[in-house]
Coordinates of C-alpha atoms and ligand atoms in Angstrom, one line a residue:
Chain A
X22 CA 48.9 104.1 -278.4
X23 CA 46.0 104.7 -280.7
X24 CA 44.8 101.2 -281.4
X25 CA 42.9 102.0 -284.6
X26 CA 45.8 103.7 -286.5
X27 CA 46.9 101.7 -289.5
X28 CA 50.6 100.8 -289.8
X29 CA 51.2 103.5 -292.4
X30 CA 50.2 106.3 -290.2
X31 CA 52.2 105.3 -287.2
X32 CA 55.5 106.4 -288.8
X33 CA 56.4 103.0 -290.4
X34 CA 58.4 100.3 -288.7
X35 CA 57.0 97.1 -287.4
X36 CA 53.7 97.3 -285.5
X37 CA 51.8 95.0 -283.3
X38 CA 48.0 95.2 -283.4
X39 CA 45.2 93.2 -281.9
X40 CA 41.6 94.0 -282.5
X41 CA 38.7 92.9 -280.2
X42 CA 40.5 89.7 -279.2
X43 CA 38.6 87.3 -276.9
X44 CA 39.7 83.9 -275.7
X45 CA 37.6 81.0 -274.3
X46 CA 39.7 77.9 -273.7
X47 CA 38.4 74.5 -274.7
X48 CA 37.5 73.8 -271.1
X49 CA 35.2 76.8 -271.1
X50 CA 37.5 79.2 -269.2
X51 CA 36.8 82.7 -270.5
X52 CA 40.3 84.2 -270.2
X53 CA 40.1 87.3 -272.3
X54 CA 37.3 89.6 -273.5
X55 CA 37.4 92.1 -276.3
X56 CA 41.0 93.3 -275.9
X57 CA 42.3 95.8 -278.4
X58 CA 45.9 96.7 -278.4
X59 CA 48.1 98.7 -280.8
X60 CA 51.8 99.1 -280.2
X61 CA 54.1 101.0 -282.6
X62 CA 57.8 100.7 -283.2
X63 CA 59.8 101.9 -280.2
X64 CA 56.7 101.9 -278.0
X65 CA 56.5 99.9 -274.8
X66 CA 53.1 99.1 -273.5
X67 CA 52.8 97.5 -270.1
X68 CA 49.9 95.3 -269.0
X69 CA 49.0 95.1 -265.3
X70 CA 46.1 93.2 -263.8
X71 CA 45.3 90.6 -261.2
X72 CA 46.8 87.2 -261.7
X73 CA 44.7 84.9 -263.8
X74 CA 43.2 87.7 -265.7
X75 CA 44.6 86.6 -269.1
X76 CA 47.8 88.6 -269.4
X77 CA 49.8 85.6 -270.5
X78 CA 46.9 84.6 -272.8
X79 CA 47.1 88.0 -274.4
X80 CA 50.8 87.7 -275.2
X81 CA 50.4 84.1 -276.4
X82 CA 47.7 85.3 -278.9
X83 CA 49.9 88.1 -280.0
X84 CA 52.8 85.7 -280.6
X85 CA 50.6 83.3 -282.6
X86 CA 51.0 80.5 -280.0
X87 CA 47.2 80.6 -279.4
X88 CA 44.4 81.4 -281.7
X89 CA 41.9 83.9 -280.5
X90 CA 38.3 82.7 -280.1
X91 CA 37.1 85.9 -281.7
X92 CA 38.8 89.1 -282.9
X93 CA 42.0 89.3 -285.0
X94 CA 45.7 89.8 -284.8
X95 CA 45.9 92.5 -287.4
X96 CA 49.7 93.1 -287.5
X97 CA 52.4 91.0 -285.9
X98 CA 56.1 91.1 -287.0
X99 CA 57.5 87.8 -288.3
X100 CA 60.3 87.5 -285.7
X101 CA 58.8 87.8 -282.3
X102 CA 61.0 87.7 -279.2
X103 CA 59.0 86.1 -276.3
X104 CA 60.4 85.9 -272.8
X105 CA 58.2 83.4 -271.0
X106 CA 57.1 83.5 -267.5
X107 CA 59.5 80.7 -266.7
X108 CA 63.0 80.7 -268.1
X109 CA 62.5 77.7 -270.3
X110 CA 66.2 76.9 -270.7
X111 CA 67.8 73.6 -272.0
X112 CA 69.3 72.1 -268.8
X113 CA 72.0 70.2 -270.7
X114 CA 73.3 73.3 -272.5
X115 CA 75.7 75.9 -271.0
X116 CA 74.4 79.4 -270.4
X117 CA 76.2 80.6 -273.5
X118 CA 74.8 77.7 -275.7
X119 CA 71.3 78.5 -274.3
X120 CA 71.7 82.2 -275.3
X121 CA 72.8 81.1 -278.8
X122 CA 69.8 78.7 -279.3
X123 CA 67.5 81.0 -281.2
X124 CA 70.2 82.3 -283.5
X125 CA 71.3 78.7 -284.0
X126 CA 67.7 77.7 -285.0
X127 CA 67.6 80.6 -287.4
X128 CA 70.9 79.7 -289.0
X129 CA 73.0 82.6 -287.8
X130 CA 76.7 81.9 -288.5
X131 CA 78.7 80.6 -285.6
X132 CA 81.1 83.5 -285.1
X133 CA 78.3 86.0 -285.1
X134 CA 76.3 83.9 -282.7
X135 CA 79.2 83.9 -280.3
X136 CA 79.7 87.6 -280.5
X137 CA 76.0 88.4 -280.0
X138 CA 75.6 86.0 -277.2
X139 CA 78.6 87.5 -275.5
X140 CA 77.2 90.9 -275.7
X141 CA 73.7 89.9 -274.5
X142 CA 75.3 88.1 -271.5
X143 CA 77.3 91.3 -270.7
X144 CA 74.0 93.2 -270.8
X145 CA 72.3 91.0 -268.3
X146 CA 75.4 90.9 -266.2
X147 CA 76.1 87.2 -266.5
X148 CA 79.3 87.2 -268.7
X149 CA 81.2 85.2 -266.1
X150 CA 78.6 82.5 -266.0
X151 CA 78.7 81.7 -269.7
X152 CA 80.1 78.2 -269.1
X153 CA 77.8 77.3 -266.3
X154 CA 74.7 75.1 -266.7
X155 CA 71.3 76.6 -265.8
X156 CA 71.0 74.2 -262.9
X157 CA 73.9 76.0 -261.2
X158 CA 72.2 79.4 -261.3
X159 CA 69.5 81.0 -259.1
X160 CA 66.0 81.6 -260.4
X161 CA 66.7 85.3 -261.1
X162 CA 69.8 84.5 -263.0
X163 CA 68.0 81.9 -265.1
X164 CA 65.4 84.5 -266.0
X165 CA 68.2 86.8 -267.1
X166 CA 69.7 84.1 -269.3
X167 CA 66.2 83.7 -270.8
X168 CA 66.1 87.5 -271.4
X169 CA 69.6 87.4 -272.9
X170 CA 68.5 84.6 -275.3
X171 CA 65.7 86.8 -276.6
X172 CA 67.8 90.0 -276.8
X173 CA 70.6 88.2 -278.6
X174 CA 68.2 87.0 -281.3
X175 CA 67.4 90.7 -282.0
X176 CA 63.7 90.2 -282.8
X177 CA 61.3 92.6 -284.5
X178 CA 58.9 92.7 -281.5
X179 CA 59.3 91.9 -277.8
X180 CA 56.8 90.2 -275.6
X181 CA 57.9 90.0 -272.0
X182 CA 55.8 88.0 -269.5
X183 CA 56.8 89.1 -266.0
X184 CA 60.5 88.8 -266.9
X185 CA 61.7 90.7 -263.8
X186 CA 59.4 89.0 -261.3
X187 CA 62.2 87.0 -259.6
X188 CA 64.8 89.8 -259.5
X189 CA 66.0 92.1 -256.8
X190 CA 65.2 95.8 -257.1
X191 CA 68.6 96.9 -258.3
X192 CA 68.9 94.3 -261.1
X193 CA 65.4 95.0 -262.0
X194 CA 65.9 98.7 -262.5
X195 CA 69.1 98.1 -264.4
X196 CA 67.4 95.7 -266.8
X197 CA 64.6 98.1 -267.3
X198 CA 67.1 100.8 -268.4
X199 CA 68.6 98.3 -270.8
X200 CA 65.2 97.5 -272.2
X201 CA 64.5 101.2 -272.8
X202 CA 67.9 101.7 -274.4
X203 CA 67.3 98.7 -276.7
X204 CA 63.9 100.0 -277.9
X205 CA 65.4 103.4 -278.5
X206 CA 68.4 102.0 -280.4
X207 CA 66.1 100.0 -282.8
X208 CA 62.4 101.0 -282.6
X209 CA 60.1 98.0 -282.3
X210 CA 57.0 97.3 -280.5
X211 CA 57.2 95.8 -277.0
X212 CA 54.6 94.6 -274.5
X213 CA 55.6 94.0 -270.9
X214 CA 53.4 92.2 -268.4
X215 CA 54.4 93.1 -264.9
X216 CA 53.2 93.0 -261.4
X217 CA 54.8 96.2 -260.5
X218 CA 52.7 99.3 -261.2
X219 CA 55.7 101.6 -260.6
X220 CA 57.8 99.6 -263.1
X221 CA 55.0 99.8 -265.7
X222 CA 54.7 103.5 -265.2
X223 CA 58.4 104.1 -265.4
X224 CA 59.1 102.0 -268.5
X225 CA 56.1 102.5 -270.7
X226 CA 54.4 105.0 -272.9
X227 CA 51.1 103.4 -272.2
X228 CA 49.8 101.2 -269.4
X229 CA 46.8 98.9 -269.8
X230 CA 45.0 98.0 -266.7
X231 CA 43.0 94.8 -266.9
X232 CA 40.0 93.5 -264.9
X233 CA 39.8 90.1 -263.3
X234 CA 38.9 87.2 -265.5
X235 CA 37.8 87.4 -268.2
X236 CA 40.3 90.1 -268.7
X237 CA 39.1 93.3 -270.2
X238 CA 41.0 96.5 -270.6
X239 CA 39.4 98.8 -267.9
X240 CA 41.9 101.6 -268.3
X241 CA 44.4 102.8 -270.9
X242 CA 46.7 105.3 -269.3
X243 CA 49.2 107.3 -271.2
X244 CA 52.2 108.1 -269.1
X245 CA 53.0 111.7 -269.8
X246 CA 56.8 111.8 -269.1
X247 CA 59.1 112.1 -272.1
X248 CA 61.9 109.6 -272.9
X249 CA 64.6 109.0 -272.0
X250 CA 63.5 109.0 -268.4
X251 CA 66.0 109.5 -265.6
X252 CA 65.8 107.3 -262.6
X253 CA 65.2 110.4 -260.4
X254 CA 61.8 110.6 -262.0
X255 CA 60.7 107.8 -259.7
X256 CA 61.1 110.1 -256.7
X257 CA 59.0 113.0 -258.0
X258 CA 55.5 113.7 -256.7
X259 CA 54.2 113.7 -260.3
X260 CA 55.4 110.1 -260.8
X261 CA 53.9 109.1 -257.4
X262 CA 50.6 110.6 -258.6
X263 CA 50.6 108.5 -261.8
X264 CA 51.4 105.4 -259.8
X265 CA 48.6 106.1 -257.3
X266 CA 46.1 106.7 -260.1
X267 CA 47.1 103.4 -261.8
X268 CA 46.9 101.5 -258.5
X269 CA 43.5 102.9 -257.9
X270 CA 42.3 101.8 -261.3
X271 CA 43.8 98.4 -260.8
X272 CA 41.9 97.9 -257.5
X273 CA 38.6 99.2 -259.0
X274 CA 39.1 96.8 -262.0
X275 CA 39.5 93.9 -259.6
X276 CA 36.4 94.8 -257.6
X277 CA 34.3 95.2 -260.7
X278 CA 34.0 91.6 -261.5
X279 CA 34.9 89.8 -258.3
Chain B
X10 CA 92.5 57.2 -229.7
X11 CA 91.7 58.0 -233.3
X12 CA 92.3 55.3 -235.8
X13 CA 95.1 55.9 -238.3
X14 CA 93.6 56.2 -241.7
X15 CA 95.0 56.4 -245.3
X16 CA 95.6 59.8 -246.8
X17 CA 92.5 59.8 -249.0
X18 CA 90.1 58.7 -246.3
X19 CA 91.7 61.0 -243.8
X20 CA 91.0 64.0 -246.0
X21 CA 87.4 62.9 -246.6
X22 CA 86.4 61.0 -243.5
X23 CA 82.7 61.7 -244.3
X24 CA 83.0 60.3 -247.8
X25 CA 84.8 57.3 -246.5
X26 CA 82.1 56.7 -243.9
X27 CA 79.3 56.9 -246.5
X28 CA 81.2 54.5 -248.7
X29 CA 81.5 52.1 -245.8
X30 CA 77.8 52.6 -245.2
X31 CA 77.0 51.8 -248.8
X32 CA 79.2 48.7 -249.1
X33 CA 79.1 47.1 -245.7
X34 CA 75.4 45.9 -245.6
X35 CA 75.5 44.0 -248.9
X36 CA 78.9 42.5 -248.0
X37 CA 77.4 41.3 -244.7
X38 CA 74.5 39.7 -246.6
X39 CA 77.0 38.1 -249.0
X40 CA 78.9 36.7 -246.0
X41 CA 75.7 35.3 -244.5
X42 CA 74.7 33.8 -247.8
X43 CA 78.1 32.1 -248.2
X44 CA 77.9 30.8 -244.6
X45 CA 74.4 29.5 -245.2
X46 CA 75.6 27.9 -248.4
X47 CA 78.4 26.1 -246.5
X48 CA 75.8 25.2 -243.8
X49 CA 73.5 23.5 -246.2
X50 CA 76.3 21.9 -248.3
X51 CA 78.4 20.5 -245.4
X52 CA 75.9 19.9 -242.7
X53 CA 72.5 19.3 -244.3
X54 CA 73.5 17.3 -247.3
X55 CA 75.0 13.8 -247.0
X56 CA 78.1 13.3 -249.1
X57 CA 76.4 11.4 -251.8
X58 CA 73.8 14.2 -252.2
X59 CA 76.3 17.0 -251.9
X60 CA 76.3 17.4 -255.7
X61 CA 73.0 19.2 -255.3
X62 CA 74.8 22.1 -253.7
X63 CA 78.6 21.8 -253.8
X64 CA 80.4 24.0 -251.3
X65 CA 81.7 27.4 -252.6
X66 CA 85.4 26.4 -252.4
X67 CA 84.7 23.3 -254.5
X68 CA 83.0 25.5 -257.1
X69 CA 85.9 27.8 -257.2
X70 CA 88.5 25.0 -257.2
X71 CA 86.9 22.9 -259.9
X72 CA 85.4 25.7 -262.0
X73 CA 87.9 28.5 -261.9
X74 CA 91.3 27.2 -260.6
X75 CA 91.4 24.2 -263.0
X76 CA 93.0 25.7 -266.2
X77 CA 91.0 23.7 -268.8
X78 CA 87.7 24.2 -267.1
X79 CA 88.4 27.9 -266.6
X80 CA 89.3 28.3 -270.3
X81 CA 86.1 26.6 -271.3
X82 CA 84.0 28.7 -269.1
X83 CA 85.7 32.0 -270.1
X84 CA 85.3 31.2 -273.8
X85 CA 81.6 30.5 -273.2
X86 CA 81.3 33.7 -271.2
X87 CA 82.9 35.6 -274.1
X88 CA 80.4 34.1 -276.6
X89 CA 77.4 34.8 -274.4
X90 CA 78.6 38.4 -273.8
X91 CA 79.1 38.8 -277.5
X92 CA 75.6 37.6 -278.3
X93 CA 74.1 39.8 -275.5
X94 CA 76.1 42.8 -276.6
X95 CA 75.1 42.5 -280.2
X96 CA 71.5 41.9 -279.2
X97 CA 71.6 45.0 -277.1
X98 CA 73.1 47.2 -279.8
X99 CA 70.4 46.0 -282.2
X100 CA 67.6 46.4 -279.7
X101 CA 68.8 49.9 -278.9
X102 CA 68.9 50.9 -282.6
X103 CA 65.5 49.4 -283.4
X104 CA 64.0 50.6 -280.1
X105 CA 65.2 54.2 -280.4
X106 CA 64.2 54.2 -284.1
X107 CA 60.7 53.0 -283.4
X108 CA 60.3 55.4 -280.5
X109 CA 61.4 58.3 -282.7
X110 CA 58.9 57.2 -285.4
X111 CA 56.1 56.9 -282.8
X112 CA 56.9 60.3 -281.3
X113 CA 56.4 62.0 -284.7
X114 CA 52.7 61.3 -285.0
X115 CA 50.0 59.9 -282.7
X116 CA 48.7 57.7 -285.5
X117 CA 52.1 56.0 -285.8
X118 CA 52.2 55.4 -282.1
X119 CA 48.6 54.1 -282.1
X120 CA 49.5 51.7 -284.9
X121 CA 52.7 50.4 -283.5
X122 CA 52.7 50.6 -279.8
X123 CA 50.2 47.7 -279.2
X124 CA 52.6 45.4 -281.0
X125 CA 55.5 46.5 -278.9
X126 CA 53.3 45.7 -275.9
X127 CA 52.4 42.3 -277.4
X128 CA 56.2 41.6 -277.7
X129 CA 56.4 42.2 -274.0
X130 CA 53.5 39.9 -273.1
X131 CA 54.1 37.0 -275.5
X132 CA 56.3 34.5 -273.7
X133 CA 59.4 34.8 -275.7
X134 CA 60.5 31.4 -274.5
X135 CA 57.7 29.9 -276.6
X136 CA 59.1 31.7 -279.6
X137 CA 62.7 30.6 -279.2
X138 CA 62.3 27.2 -280.9
X139 CA 60.3 28.8 -283.7
X140 CA 63.0 31.3 -284.3
X141 CA 65.5 28.5 -284.5
X142 CA 63.3 26.8 -287.1
X143 CA 63.2 29.9 -289.2
X144 CA 66.7 31.3 -288.9
X145 CA 68.8 28.3 -288.0
X146 CA 70.4 27.5 -284.7
X147 CA 73.3 29.8 -285.0
X148 CA 74.3 33.3 -284.1
X149 CA 71.4 35.0 -285.9
X150 CA 68.7 33.4 -283.9
X151 CA 70.5 33.8 -280.6
X152 CA 70.9 37.6 -281.3
X153 CA 67.3 37.8 -282.4
X154 CA 66.1 36.3 -279.1
X155 CA 68.0 39.0 -277.3
X156 CA 66.5 41.7 -279.4
X157 CA 63.0 40.4 -278.8
X158 CA 63.4 40.3 -275.1
X159 CA 65.3 43.5 -274.8
X160 CA 63.6 45.9 -277.2
X161 CA 60.5 46.9 -275.2
X162 CA 62.1 48.8 -272.4
X163 CA 64.1 50.8 -274.9
X164 CA 61.0 51.7 -276.9
X165 CA 58.9 52.6 -273.8
X166 CA 61.5 54.6 -272.0
X167 CA 62.7 56.4 -275.1
X168 CA 59.2 57.3 -276.1
X169 CA 58.5 58.6 -272.6
X170 CA 61.8 60.6 -272.7
X171 CA 61.0 62.1 -276.1
X172 CA 57.7 63.3 -274.7
X173 CA 59.2 64.6 -271.5
X174 CA 60.5 67.9 -273.0
X175 CA 58.9 70.9 -271.3
X176 CA 56.0 72.4 -273.3
X177 CA 57.3 76.0 -273.0
X178 CA 60.6 74.9 -274.5
X179 CA 58.7 73.5 -277.5
X180 CA 57.1 76.9 -277.9
X181 CA 60.5 78.5 -277.9
X182 CA 61.4 76.3 -280.8
X183 CA 58.1 76.9 -282.5
X184 CA 58.6 80.7 -282.3
X185 CA 62.0 80.4 -283.9
X186 CA 60.3 78.4 -286.8
X187 CA 62.3 75.3 -286.0
X188 CA 61.3 72.3 -288.1
X189 CA 60.6 68.8 -286.9
X190 CA 64.2 67.6 -287.4
X191 CA 65.7 70.5 -285.4
X192 CA 63.1 69.9 -282.7
X193 CA 64.0 66.3 -282.6
X194 CA 67.8 66.7 -282.6
X195 CA 68.1 69.8 -280.4
X196 CA 65.2 69.3 -277.9
X197 CA 63.5 65.9 -277.9
X198 CA 66.4 63.5 -278.2
X199 CA 68.7 65.3 -275.7
X200 CA 65.7 65.5 -273.3
X201 CA 65.2 61.8 -273.7
X202 CA 68.8 60.7 -272.8
X203 CA 68.2 60.0 -269.1
X204 CA 65.1 58.0 -269.7
X205 CA 66.8 56.2 -272.6
X206 CA 69.6 55.1 -270.3
X207 CA 67.1 53.9 -267.7
X208 CA 65.6 51.7 -270.5
X209 CA 69.0 50.5 -271.6
X210 CA 69.9 49.4 -268.2
X211 CA 66.8 47.2 -268.0
X212 CA 67.3 46.0 -271.5
X213 CA 71.0 45.1 -271.0
X214 CA 70.0 42.7 -268.2
X215 CA 67.3 41.2 -270.3
X216 CA 69.7 40.8 -273.2
X217 CA 72.0 38.7 -271.0
X218 CA 69.0 36.5 -270.1
X219 CA 68.1 36.2 -273.7
X220 CA 71.6 35.2 -274.7
X221 CA 71.7 32.4 -272.0
X222 CA 68.2 31.2 -272.8
X223 CA 68.8 31.1 -276.6
X224 CA 72.0 29.2 -276.1
X225 CA 70.4 26.8 -273.7
X226 CA 67.7 26.0 -276.2
X227 CA 69.6 25.8 -279.4
X228 CA 72.4 23.5 -278.1
X229 CA 74.3 23.9 -281.3
X230 CA 77.4 25.6 -282.5
X231 CA 80.2 26.9 -280.2
X232 CA 78.9 26.7 -276.6
X233 CA 78.0 29.7 -274.6
X234 CA 77.1 29.7 -271.0
X235 CA 73.6 28.3 -271.7
X236 CA 74.9 25.2 -273.4
X237 CA 77.5 24.6 -270.8
X238 CA 75.0 24.8 -268.0
X239 CA 72.8 22.3 -269.8
X240 CA 75.7 19.9 -270.5
X241 CA 77.1 20.1 -267.0
X242 CA 73.6 19.5 -265.6
X243 CA 73.2 16.4 -267.8
X244 CA 76.6 15.1 -266.6
X245 CA 75.9 15.9 -263.0
X246 CA 79.1 18.0 -262.9
X247 CA 77.5 20.4 -260.4
X248 CA 80.7 22.3 -259.5
X249 CA 81.2 23.3 -263.1
X250 CA 77.5 24.0 -263.5
X251 CA 77.5 26.3 -260.5
X252 CA 80.6 28.1 -261.8
X253 CA 78.7 28.7 -265.1
X254 CA 75.6 29.9 -263.4
X255 CA 77.8 32.2 -261.3
X256 CA 79.5 33.7 -264.4
X257 CA 76.1 34.3 -266.0
X258 CA 74.9 36.1 -262.9
X259 CA 78.1 38.2 -262.7
X260 CA 77.7 39.1 -266.4
X261 CA 74.2 40.4 -265.7
X262 CA 75.3 42.2 -262.6
X263 CA 78.3 43.8 -264.4
X264 CA 76.1 45.0 -267.2
X265 CA 73.5 46.4 -264.8
X266 CA 76.2 48.2 -262.8
X267 CA 77.9 49.6 -265.9
X268 CA 74.7 51.1 -267.3
X269 CA 73.9 52.5 -263.8
X270 CA 77.2 54.3 -263.8
X271 CA 76.6 55.5 -267.4
X272 CA 73.1 56.8 -266.5
X273 CA 74.5 58.6 -263.4
X274 CA 77.3 60.2 -265.5
X275 CA 74.9 61.2 -268.2
X276 CA 72.5 62.7 -265.8
X277 CA 75.2 65.0 -264.4
X278 CA 76.3 66.0 -267.8
X279 CA 72.7 66.5 -268.7
X280 CA 72.3 69.1 -266.0
X281 CA 69.7 67.1 -264.2
X282 CA 72.3 66.1 -261.6
X283 CA 71.5 62.4 -261.2
X284 CA 68.2 63.1 -259.5
X285 CA 66.4 61.2 -262.2
X286 CA 67.6 57.6 -262.0
Ligands
ADP316 N1 45.6 76.2 -271.9 C1 44.6 76.6 -271.1 N2 43.5 75.9 -270.9 C2 42.5 76.3 -270.1 N3 42.6 77.4 -269.3 C3 43.7 78.1 -269.4 C4 44.8 77.7 -270.2 N4 45.8 78.7 -270.1 C5 45.3 79.5 -269.2 N5 44.1 79.2 -268.7 C6 43.3 79.9 -267.7 O1 43.0 81.2 -268.3 C7 43.1 82.2 -267.3 C8 44.1 83.2 -267.7 O2 45.4 82.7 -267.6 P1 46.7 83.5 -267.9 O3 46.6 84.1 -269.2 O4 47.8 82.6 -267.7 O5 46.6 84.6 -266.7 P2 47.7 85.6 -266.2 O6 48.9 85.5 -267.0 O7 47.1 86.9 -266.2 O8 47.9 85.2 -264.8 C9 43.4 81.5 -266.0 O9 42.2 81.2 -265.3 C10 44.0 80.2 -266.5 O10 43.8 79.2 -265.5
MG317 MG1 50.7 84.8 -266.6

């Protein structure tokens, strides 16, 4: 929420904090300008913005996959769970073996791996596809496998790059609930990039609205509804108002630069 | 009236039809080739010049139905296959090893790859006598010839395959703090399998060529197909020479077919479903 708060004041736990981060790629593309972001444990911050505005770049910098051109990553947990925009599965491995991959790389014992992978697959509703290969699944199912792989690894922070993009509305809502439950069960910072303003509003404590490239934060909107949120919240006029406000800011942000 | 078909084909008429479509054209071409062969041999060539192209039945009769001749040919086939097989195994080990080394750092690739290319462009035939000089005219030189002609496709294809792993997947490994060895064993090498098999398929054919050529040049030791071809040529025993040539070709074909099947099977296991061939 409050991006300047040091880790100690935010009630402990892992924190994710970027300060004044900008990124200009080697080819001269200015992708991100002066983005400051602070996410405490158990908080979910959503990022919405036009495509190409640097949302993925922001997550990549937070994960340490990309170095910022200026600004710093002040705090980032050691074990970061990253759900990429594409599922990035190993086509020769079964779904279960894919879900076990990260644990395997970190040296988790086999029996524990099995068990955690099984639970993660239950969670994303793919238990009966454990023995299939990714090639036999639909795009949305592959994305859920990717999500299960990250959840099974039980990371200290979650970075999710449009993970629900290819999913139908019902699956989407279900996974959103699971995500909220996971964060409540073990508080850790989470950043969700999404195209859906309503999803951002429903799931997050704070929504960042970004401008067109180079992406700046044009609005930082705190969502006033307490957790846990009921699905019925989505049907209330108050919720509709928040969504309308966010949508308005999104369009104004797009117009500003373009 | 519908044709009566066997149980299997009756259940899968479409599959049977596509099999016929796959096999029929090459069989027709084979038939035409044999007919042309007979035509040239029986009509065009006078009896005293018929040794230039003996008719197919004479080749089969003299080469394969005569017990002693057949035994000699099959023994030679065995030796040639052994040399080619050994050469291929070594070429694979050396080629995959070098490709893995090159994939580890650009400077290694920059230092070694040009020489792999040189290997491909130097006429190995010119090296064959030299190798015999250095390593004797036995098994070792023959296998070495095979390795030299067969190693490049393994290197090039394996290297390509090792680099083919998706960039995002590499980042998944990086985020989990996977080291080089893990990355190689769990991502790069498995990703390289289809390309590797493509290379192996080419190399296997080349290795057979190498085995025949080496044998043909060295002319010493237990005869393989290369020596037999040369000996029969010198003695104008053209039926037996044709039989030997036929066997060498069939060996190459069998090897090519076998690795084709293997590549297909691996691609399916690999989850890429045989699209990459
Ligand atoms: N590695 C890169 N090199 C050069 N330009 C890049 C690279 N990655 C992304 N970009 C560019 O940076 C901008 C922001 O990209 P990205 O962060 O993927 O946007 P978003 O995720 O919001 O759609 C885009 O214009 C994109 O083309
Ligand atoms: Mg993106």
